[in-house]
Amino acid sequence: MAKQQIGVIGLAVMGKNLALNIADHGFSLAVYNRSGIKTDNLLKESDGRDIIGAYSLEELVDALEVPRRIILMVKAGEAVDDAISRLVPLLSPGDLIMDGGNSHYLDTIRRSKMLEEKGIYYLGTGISGGEEGALKGPAIMPGGSLSAYRLLEPVLDKISAKVGNEGCSTYIGPDGSGHFVKMVHNGIEYAVMQLIAEAYFILKNVIGLSNEEMHEVFKDWNEGELNGYLVALTADIFTKRDEASGRHLVDLILDSAGQKGTGKWTIQASLDLGVPVPTIAAAVYERVMSSMKEERMQAQFLLKGPAKPDNKSRDFTEAVGRALYSGIICAYAQGFALMTKASAEYGWSLSLKDIAGIFRGGCIIRAQLLNHIMSAYDRNNELANLITDGYFTNVLTQYQAELRMVIKTAISAGLSVPALSSALSYYDSYRSGVLPTNLIQAQRDYFGAHTYRRIDKEGIFHTQW
Ligand code: 6PG
């Protein structure tokens, strides 16, 4: 019997949709899920596609052509280690396992090493685009050895999203690089979502826009420089009504945000690598703050805010849009700076231009801004920080006054805008030739003899303060 080309393990929504996408591009599949019901359901839906079900890992491995190519779409963490340890005894050198979940990049580095010692190829692959992306074309970030990548390249190229003729899948680099890049993608995603939420809050509370007006504003924004998937879906959200009450659904949703950890990992990695990503951090902390609903409900009666300021007119909307765009630029700049440092630290030789290129389609942070990011790396692929590229420098120079004014307005109104303000502080710190850290050095030396360097002489100094 002819063997199947690709195996997929894990048929929850992402795995199922990715399997259908692969089959739609003419590949034959064998699929396996721990509980057979999901396998049966997929087979029922498979509709003439070349997919067979396997009800044990042995059966799956047996159904595949050699070298076997198996895609794991199981929950990040233990489930991945578990699947790998059950698969390894069934595989032969030259076979490949791809992990398509949101795994931590350090786990991927560990797993690649362990499998490579056994001669099994491993590809830690970030996949972005949610359910719909998995089915219709996600952005794909494969990391591993080049030989591992070559084994799946034709499949990944075909199933990825397309921007014009270009596919949104590219070889990222060795071991954990694919999952690192996906993690940073998610960190940027958190930051952009928080920035948008702050803009919404300002429009709602300072200008008093209705949801219908909010829809119009975000729709307009999506037609200009703010164009991007997250802005577009936000515009859409304001049109949705709750069927039972007829009210806008967004107004009925509890303001307590969930998170699965990739934003937190981004901050942890940024601390380990010594790269500031304050807007991403602000976004993660604000989700945490939002989840403390009960405490906030009590504190609102205890802690006073400012007197209600005067409302702003509709003209102010434009300034909010510019502030938002500035914040978004700083968020991408932080994420790309983090990738730059990781690339050097881990010897990954990341092509930031190509990464920006594949982020343009299929993924959650796709946005027109990425074309400017690509051009920036085209002009200078050694760019230390995106905001020093001419395009971004111009935008920020032009918009910074409005960013300040919008933040001032929000602060005077007592609205919390941690992402916008951290973006501005990032901009201000980065452009400051002199920071007040001379004083911190003096304090460190004062209480702990930690020493300091001077601006007028070489050497290391300590003072009896
Ligand atoms: C994507 C998304 C995806 C997932 C987020 C949600 O790129 O397709 O980022 O990976 O939806 O991880 O994360 P939170 O639940 O942490 O918001």
Coordinates of C-alpha atoms and ligand atoms in Angstrom, one line a residue:
M1 CA 0.0 0.0 0.0
A2 CA 1.3 3.5 -0.8
K3 CA 2.4 5.3 2.3
Q4 CA 1.3 8.7 3.3
Q5 CA 3.6 11.7 3.0
I6 CA 3.0 13.6 6.3
G7 CA 1.8 12.7 9.8
V8 CA 0.0 15.0 12.1
I9 CA -0.4 14.4 15.8
G10 CA -2.9 16.4 17.8
L11 CA -6.2 17.3 16.2
A12 CA -7.5 20.2 18.4
V13 CA -8.5 23.2 16.4
M14 CA -5.0 24.3 15.2
G15 CA -3.9 20.7 14.4
K16 CA -7.1 19.8 12.6
N17 CA -7.1 23.0 10.5
L18 CA -3.4 22.6 9.6
A19 CA -4.0 19.0 8.6
L20 CA -6.9 20.1 6.3
N21 CA -4.7 22.9 4.8
I22 CA -1.8 20.5 4.1
A23 CA -4.2 18.0 2.5
D24 CA -5.8 20.8 0.4
H25 CA -2.3 21.4 -1.1
G26 CA -2.2 17.9 -2.4
F27 CA -0.2 16.1 0.3
S28 CA -1.4 12.8 1.6
L29 CA -1.8 12.6 5.4
A30 CA -2.0 10.2 8.3
V31 CA -3.4 11.7 11.5
Y32 CA -3.5 10.7 15.1
N33 CA -5.1 12.1 18.2
R34 CA -5.0 10.7 21.7
S35 CA -8.7 10.4 21.8
G36 CA -10.0 8.7 18.7
I37 CA -13.1 10.8 18.5
K38 CA -11.3 13.8 17.1
T39 CA -9.7 11.6 14.5
D40 CA -13.1 10.3 13.4
N41 CA -14.5 13.8 13.3
L42 CA -11.6 15.0 11.0
L43 CA -12.1 12.0 8.7
K44 CA -15.8 12.8 8.5
E45 CA -14.9 16.4 7.5
S46 CA -12.0 15.4 5.2
D47 CA -14.3 15.2 2.1
G48 CA -12.3 13.5 -0.5
R49 CA -8.9 14.7 0.8
D50 CA -6.2 12.1 1.1
I51 CA -6.3 11.7 4.9
I52 CA -6.2 8.4 6.8
G53 CA -6.7 8.0 10.5
A54 CA -4.4 6.2 12.8
Y55 CA -5.5 5.0 16.3
S56 CA -2.0 4.4 17.8
L57 CA 1.4 6.0 17.3
E58 CA 2.6 2.7 15.9
E59 CA -0.1 2.7 13.3
L60 CA 0.7 6.3 12.4
V61 CA 4.5 5.7 12.0
D62 CA 3.8 2.6 10.0
A63 CA 1.5 4.5 7.6
L64 CA 4.2 7.0 6.7
E65 CA 6.8 7.0 3.9
V66 CA 10.4 7.1 4.9
P67 CA 12.0 9.5 5.9
R68 CA 8.9 10.0 8.1
R69 CA 7.8 13.6 8.5
I70 CA 5.6 14.1 11.6
I71 CA 4.0 17.4 12.7
L72 CA 3.2 17.7 16.4
M73 CA 0.3 20.0 17.1
V74 CA -0.1 19.3 20.8
K75 CA -0.2 21.7 23.8
A76 CA 3.1 23.3 24.6
G77 CA 4.9 21.9 27.6
E78 CA 4.8 18.3 28.9
A79 CA 2.6 17.0 26.1
V80 CA 5.4 17.7 23.6
D81 CA 8.0 15.9 25.7
D82 CA 5.5 13.0 26.2
A83 CA 4.8 12.7 22.4
I84 CA 8.5 12.9 21.6
S85 CA 9.4 10.2 24.1
R86 CA 6.7 7.9 22.8
L87 CA 7.6 8.5 19.2
V88 CA 11.4 8.2 19.4
P89 CA 11.5 4.4 19.8
L90 CA 9.3 4.0 16.7
L91 CA 11.4 6.3 14.5
S92 CA 14.7 5.8 12.6
P93 CA 17.6 8.1 11.9
G94 CA 16.7 10.5 9.2
D95 CA 13.1 10.9 10.2
L96 CA 11.8 14.3 11.2
I97 CA 9.6 15.7 14.0
M98 CA 8.2 19.2 13.7
D99 CA 6.7 20.9 16.8
G100 CA 4.2 23.4 15.5
G101 CA 2.9 24.6 18.9
N102 CA 3.9 27.7 21.0
S103 CA 6.8 25.9 22.7
H104 CA 9.3 27.8 24.8
Y105 CA 12.5 28.3 22.7
L106 CA 14.7 26.9 25.5
D107 CA 12.7 23.7 25.4
T108 CA 13.1 23.6 21.7
I109 CA 16.9 24.0 22.0
R110 CA 16.9 21.1 24.5
R111 CA 14.7 18.9 22.4
S112 CA 16.6 19.5 19.2
K113 CA 19.9 18.6 20.8
M114 CA 18.5 15.4 22.3
L115 CA 16.9 14.3 19.0
E116 CA 19.8 15.3 16.8
E117 CA 22.0 13.0 19.0
K118 CA 19.7 10.2 17.9
G119 CA 19.9 11.2 14.2
I120 CA 16.3 12.4 14.2
Y121 CA 15.7 15.8 12.7
Y122 CA 13.7 18.4 14.7
L123 CA 12.0 21.5 13.6
G124 CA 10.7 23.9 16.2
T125 CA 8.2 25.9 14.2
G126 CA 6.2 28.9 15.2
I127 CA 2.8 29.1 13.5
S128 CA 0.7 32.2 13.6
G129 CA -2.7 33.1 12.4
G130 CA -5.1 31.4 14.8
E131 CA -7.7 28.9 13.6
E132 CA -8.4 30.6 10.3
G133 CA -4.7 31.1 9.5
A134 CA -4.0 27.4 10.2
L135 CA -6.7 26.5 7.6
K136 CA -6.2 29.1 5.0
G137 CA -2.6 30.1 5.3
P138 CA -0.6 31.0 8.4
A139 CA 2.8 32.7 8.8
I140 CA 5.3 30.0 9.5
M141 CA 8.6 30.3 11.4
P142 CA 10.6 27.1 11.2
G143 CA 13.8 26.7 13.3
G144 CA 16.2 23.8 13.2
S145 CA 19.0 22.5 11.0
L146 CA 18.8 23.4 7.4
S147 CA 18.5 19.7 6.5
A148 CA 15.5 19.3 8.8
Y149 CA 14.0 22.4 7.1
R150 CA 14.6 21.0 3.6
L151 CA 12.5 18.0 4.4
L152 CA 9.4 20.1 5.1
E153 CA 10.1 23.2 3.0
P154 CA 7.8 22.2 0.1
V155 CA 4.9 21.6 2.4
L156 CA 5.5 24.8 4.5
D157 CA 5.9 27.0 1.4
K158 CA 2.6 25.7 0.0
I159 CA 0.5 26.0 3.1
S160 CA 1.7 29.4 4.3
A161 CA -0.1 32.7 3.7
K162 CA 0.9 34.6 0.5
V163 CA 1.7 38.3 0.1
G164 CA 1.6 38.8 -3.7
N165 CA 3.7 35.9 -4.9
E166 CA 5.7 35.6 -1.7
G167 CA 5.0 32.9 0.8
C168 CA 4.9 33.7 4.5
S169 CA 7.3 30.9 5.5
T170 CA 11.0 31.2 5.6
Y171 CA 13.9 29.3 7.3
I172 CA 14.5 31.2 10.5
G173 CA 17.7 29.6 11.8
P174 CA 19.0 26.8 14.1
D175 CA 17.4 25.1 17.0
G176 CA 15.1 27.4 19.1
S177 CA 15.1 30.4 16.7
G178 CA 11.7 29.7 15.1
H179 CA 10.0 29.5 18.5
F180 CA 11.9 32.5 19.7
V181 CA 10.7 34.6 16.8
K182 CA 7.1 33.3 17.3
M183 CA 7.4 34.3 21.0
V184 CA 8.5 37.8 20.1
H185 CA 5.7 38.0 17.5
N186 CA 3.3 37.3 20.4
G187 CA 5.0 39.9 22.6
I188 CA 4.5 42.5 19.9
E189 CA 0.9 41.2 19.6
Y190 CA 0.3 41.8 23.3
A191 CA 1.8 45.4 23.0
V192 CA -0.3 46.3 20.0
M193 CA -3.5 45.0 21.5
Q194 CA -2.8 47.0 24.7
L195 CA -2.0 50.2 22.7
I196 CA -5.2 49.7 20.7
A197 CA -7.2 49.2 24.0
E198 CA -5.7 52.4 25.4
A199 CA -6.6 54.4 22.3
Y200 CA -10.2 53.0 22.6
F201 CA -10.4 54.0 26.2
I202 CA -9.3 57.5 25.4
L203 CA -11.8 57.8 22.5
K204 CA -14.5 56.5 24.7
N205 CA -13.8 58.5 27.9
V206 CA -12.3 61.7 26.7
I207 CA -14.1 62.2 23.4
G208 CA -17.2 60.2 24.3
L209 CA -17.3 58.2 21.0
S210 CA -20.1 55.7 20.6
N211 CA -19.4 52.2 19.4
E212 CA -20.7 53.1 16.0
E213 CA -18.3 56.0 15.9
M214 CA -15.5 53.8 17.2
H215 CA -16.1 51.4 14.3
E216 CA -15.8 54.3 11.8
V217 CA -12.6 55.6 13.4
F218 CA -10.9 52.2 13.4
K219 CA -12.1 51.5 9.9
D220 CA -10.6 54.8 8.7
W221 CA -7.4 54.1 10.6
N222 CA -7.2 50.7 8.9
E223 CA -7.3 52.5 5.5
G224 CA -4.1 54.5 6.3
E225 CA -0.8 54.0 8.0
L226 CA -2.4 52.1 10.9
N227 CA -3.5 49.4 8.5
G228 CA -3.2 46.0 10.0
Y229 CA -5.1 42.9 11.1
L230 CA -5.5 43.9 14.8
V231 CA -6.8 47.4 13.8
A232 CA -9.2 45.8 11.3
L233 CA -10.6 43.2 13.7
T234 CA -11.0 45.9 16.3
A235 CA -13.2 47.9 13.8
D236 CA -15.3 44.8 13.3
I237 CA -15.7 44.1 17.0
F238 CA -17.6 47.4 17.5
T239 CA -20.4 46.2 15.1
K240 CA -21.2 43.0 16.9
R241 CA -24.4 42.9 18.9
D242 CA -25.4 40.5 21.6
E243 CA -28.3 38.5 20.2
A244 CA -30.3 38.2 23.4
S245 CA -30.1 41.9 24.6
G246 CA -29.3 43.7 21.3
R247 CA -26.5 45.5 23.1
H248 CA -23.0 45.9 21.8
L249 CA -21.2 42.7 22.8
V250 CA -18.0 44.6 23.6
D251 CA -19.8 46.4 26.4
L252 CA -20.9 43.1 27.9
I253 CA -17.4 41.5 28.1
L254 CA -15.7 41.4 31.5
D255 CA -12.6 43.5 31.6
S256 CA -10.3 40.7 32.8
A257 CA -7.8 39.6 30.2
G258 CA -6.4 36.1 29.9
Q259 CA -3.0 35.1 28.8
K260 CA -1.2 31.8 28.0
G261 CA 2.3 32.9 28.7
T262 CA 4.1 33.9 25.5
G263 CA 4.0 37.6 26.5
K264 CA 5.5 36.8 29.9
W265 CA 8.2 34.6 28.2
T266 CA 9.1 37.6 26.0
I267 CA 9.7 39.8 29.0
Q268 CA 11.7 37.0 30.7
A269 CA 13.9 36.6 27.6
S270 CA 14.3 40.4 27.4
L271 CA 15.6 40.5 30.9
D272 CA 18.0 37.6 30.3
L273 CA 19.3 39.2 27.1
G274 CA 19.4 42.7 28.5
V275 CA 17.1 44.3 25.9
P276 CA 14.4 46.8 27.1
V277 CA 10.9 45.9 25.9
P278 CA 8.9 48.1 28.2
T279 CA 5.8 48.4 26.0
I280 CA 5.5 44.6 25.9
A281 CA 6.1 44.4 29.6
A282 CA 3.4 47.1 30.2
A283 CA 1.0 45.1 28.1
V284 CA 1.6 41.9 30.1
Y285 CA 1.3 43.7 33.5
E286 CA -1.9 45.4 32.4
R287 CA -3.4 42.1 31.6
V288 CA -2.4 40.9 35.1
M289 CA -3.8 44.2 36.6
S290 CA -7.0 43.7 34.6
S291 CA -7.5 40.2 36.1
M292 CA -7.5 41.7 39.6
K293 CA -11.0 42.7 39.1
E294 CA -12.3 42.5 42.6
E295 CA -9.4 44.4 44.1
R296 CA -9.9 47.2 41.5
M297 CA -13.6 47.3 42.2
Q298 CA -12.9 48.0 45.8
A299 CA -10.1 50.4 45.2
Q300 CA -12.2 52.6 42.9
F301 CA -14.0 53.9 46.0
L302 CA -10.9 54.4 48.0
L303 CA -8.4 56.0 45.7
K304 CA -9.3 59.3 44.2
G305 CA -8.7 60.3 40.6
P306 CA -8.7 63.8 39.1
A307 CA -11.8 66.0 38.7
K308 CA -13.4 65.2 35.4
P309 CA -11.6 67.2 32.7
D310 CA -13.2 68.9 29.7
N311 CA -14.1 66.6 26.9
K312 CA -12.1 66.9 23.7
S313 CA -13.6 67.4 20.3
R314 CA -13.6 64.9 17.4
D315 CA -10.4 66.5 16.0
F316 CA -8.5 64.9 18.8
T317 CA -9.2 61.5 17.2
E318 CA -6.5 62.2 14.7
A319 CA -3.9 62.8 17.4
V320 CA -4.9 59.6 19.1
G321 CA -4.3 57.8 15.8
R322 CA -0.9 59.3 15.5
A323 CA -0.1 58.5 19.1
L324 CA -1.2 54.9 18.5
Y325 CA 1.0 54.6 15.4
S326 CA 4.0 55.9 17.3
G327 CA 3.3 53.4 20.1
I328 CA 3.0 50.6 17.7
I329 CA 6.3 51.6 16.0
C330 CA 8.1 51.5 19.4
A331 CA 6.5 48.1 20.2
Y332 CA 7.8 46.6 16.9
A333 CA 11.2 48.3 17.5
Q334 CA 11.5 46.6 20.9
G335 CA 10.6 43.2 19.5
F336 CA 13.0 43.5 16.6
A337 CA 15.8 44.8 19.0
L338 CA 15.2 41.7 21.1
M339 CA 15.5 39.4 18.0
T340 CA 18.7 41.3 17.0
K341 CA 20.3 40.6 20.4
A342 CA 19.1 36.9 20.5
S343 CA 20.5 36.4 17.1
A344 CA 24.0 37.5 18.2
E345 CA 23.8 35.7 21.5
Y346 CA 22.7 32.4 20.1
G347 CA 24.5 32.6 16.8
W348 CA 21.3 32.3 14.8
S349 CA 22.1 34.8 12.0
L350 CA 18.5 35.9 11.8
S351 CA 17.4 37.8 8.7
L352 CA 15.2 40.5 10.3
K353 CA 14.2 41.6 6.8
D354 CA 12.9 38.1 6.0
I355 CA 11.2 37.9 9.3
A356 CA 9.4 41.2 8.7
G357 CA 8.6 39.8 5.3
I358 CA 6.8 36.7 6.6
F359 CA 5.0 38.7 9.3
R360 CA 3.2 40.6 6.5
G361 CA 0.7 37.8 5.9
G362 CA -1.2 35.2 7.8
C363 CA -0.1 36.2 11.3
I364 CA -1.8 38.3 14.0
I365 CA 0.6 41.2 13.8
R366 CA 0.4 41.6 10.0
A367 CA 0.4 45.3 9.2
Q368 CA 1.5 47.7 6.5
L369 CA 4.2 48.9 8.9
L370 CA 6.1 45.7 8.1
N371 CA 6.8 47.0 4.6
H372 CA 8.7 49.9 6.2
I373 CA 10.5 47.5 8.5
M374 CA 11.6 45.5 5.5
S375 CA 12.9 48.6 3.7
A376 CA 14.7 49.7 6.9
Y377 CA 16.7 46.5 7.0
D378 CA 17.2 46.7 3.3
R379 CA 18.8 50.1 3.8
N380 CA 20.9 48.8 6.7
N381 CA 20.8 45.2 7.8
E382 CA 23.0 46.0 10.9
L383 CA 20.4 48.5 12.2
A384 CA 20.7 48.5 16.0
N385 CA 17.2 49.8 16.5
L386 CA 14.4 50.4 14.0
I387 CA 13.6 53.9 15.3
T388 CA 16.9 55.1 14.0
D389 CA 15.9 54.3 10.4
G390 CA 15.0 57.4 8.4
Y391 CA 11.3 56.5 7.9
F392 CA 10.7 55.8 11.6
T393 CA 12.8 58.8 12.7
N394 CA 10.7 61.0 10.6
V395 CA 7.4 59.7 11.8
L396 CA 8.4 59.8 15.4
T397 CA 9.8 63.3 15.1
Q398 CA 6.6 64.5 13.5
Y399 CA 4.2 62.6 15.9
Q400 CA 6.0 62.9 19.2
A401 CA 4.2 66.1 20.2
E402 CA 0.8 64.5 19.6
L403 CA 1.9 61.4 21.5
R404 CA 2.8 63.6 24.4
M405 CA -0.4 65.5 24.2
V406 CA -2.6 62.4 24.0
I407 CA -0.8 60.9 27.0
K408 CA -1.1 64.1 29.0
T409 CA -4.8 64.2 28.2
A410 CA -5.3 60.6 29.3
I411 CA -3.3 61.2 32.5
S412 CA -5.2 64.3 33.4
A413 CA -8.4 62.4 32.9
G414 CA -7.1 59.7 35.2
L415 CA -7.0 57.0 32.5
S416 CA -4.3 54.4 32.8
V417 CA -2.2 54.3 29.6
P418 CA 0.8 52.2 30.5
A419 CA 1.6 51.0 27.0
L420 CA 1.4 54.5 25.4
S421 CA 3.5 56.1 28.2
S422 CA 6.1 53.3 28.2
A423 CA 6.4 53.7 24.4
L424 CA 7.1 57.4 24.9
S425 CA 9.5 56.8 27.7
Y426 CA 11.3 54.3 25.5
Y427 CA 11.6 56.9 22.8
D428 CA 12.8 59.6 25.3
S429 CA 15.3 57.3 27.0
Y430 CA 16.7 56.0 23.7
R431 CA 17.1 59.6 22.3
S432 CA 18.7 60.8 25.6
G433 CA 22.5 61.2 25.3
V434 CA 22.4 61.8 29.0
L435 CA 20.3 59.9 31.5
P436 CA 20.2 60.4 35.3
T437 CA 21.9 57.1 35.9
N438 CA 25.1 58.9 37.1
L439 CA 23.1 59.4 40.3
I440 CA 22.2 55.7 40.5
Q441 CA 25.9 54.8 40.2
A442 CA 26.7 57.3 43.0
Q443 CA 24.0 55.7 45.2
R444 CA 25.3 52.2 44.5
D445 CA 28.8 53.3 45.3
Y446 CA 27.5 55.1 48.5
F447 CA 25.8 52.1 50.1
G448 CA 27.7 49.2 48.6
A449 CA 31.1 50.3 47.3
H450 CA 29.9 49.1 43.8
T451 CA 32.3 51.6 42.1
Y452 CA 31.6 53.8 39.1
R453 CA 33.3 55.1 36.0
R454 CA 33.9 58.8 35.3
I455 CA 33.3 61.0 32.2
D456 CA 36.6 62.8 32.7
K457 CA 39.1 60.0 33.4
E458 CA 39.6 56.4 32.6
G459 CA 39.4 53.7 35.3
I460 CA 37.1 52.4 38.0
F461 CA 36.5 54.6 41.1
H462 CA 35.2 54.3 44.6
T463 CA 34.5 57.2 47.0
Q464 CA 34.2 57.3 50.8
W465 CA 30.9 59.3 50.6
Ligands
6PG1 C1 -1.0 33.5 16.8 C2 -1.5 33.8 18.2 C3 -1.7 32.5 19.0 C4 -2.5 32.7 20.2 C5 -1.9 33.6 21.2 C6 -2.9 34.0 22.2 O1 0.0 34.0 16.5 O2 -1.8 32.8 16.1 O3 -0.5 34.6 18.9 O4 -0.4 32.0 19.2 O5 -3.8 33.1 19.9 O6 -0.9 32.9 21.8 O7 -2.2 34.3 23.4 P1 -2.8 34.6 24.7 O8 -3.9 33.6 25.1 O9 -1.7 34.6 25.6 O10 -3.4 36.0 24.6

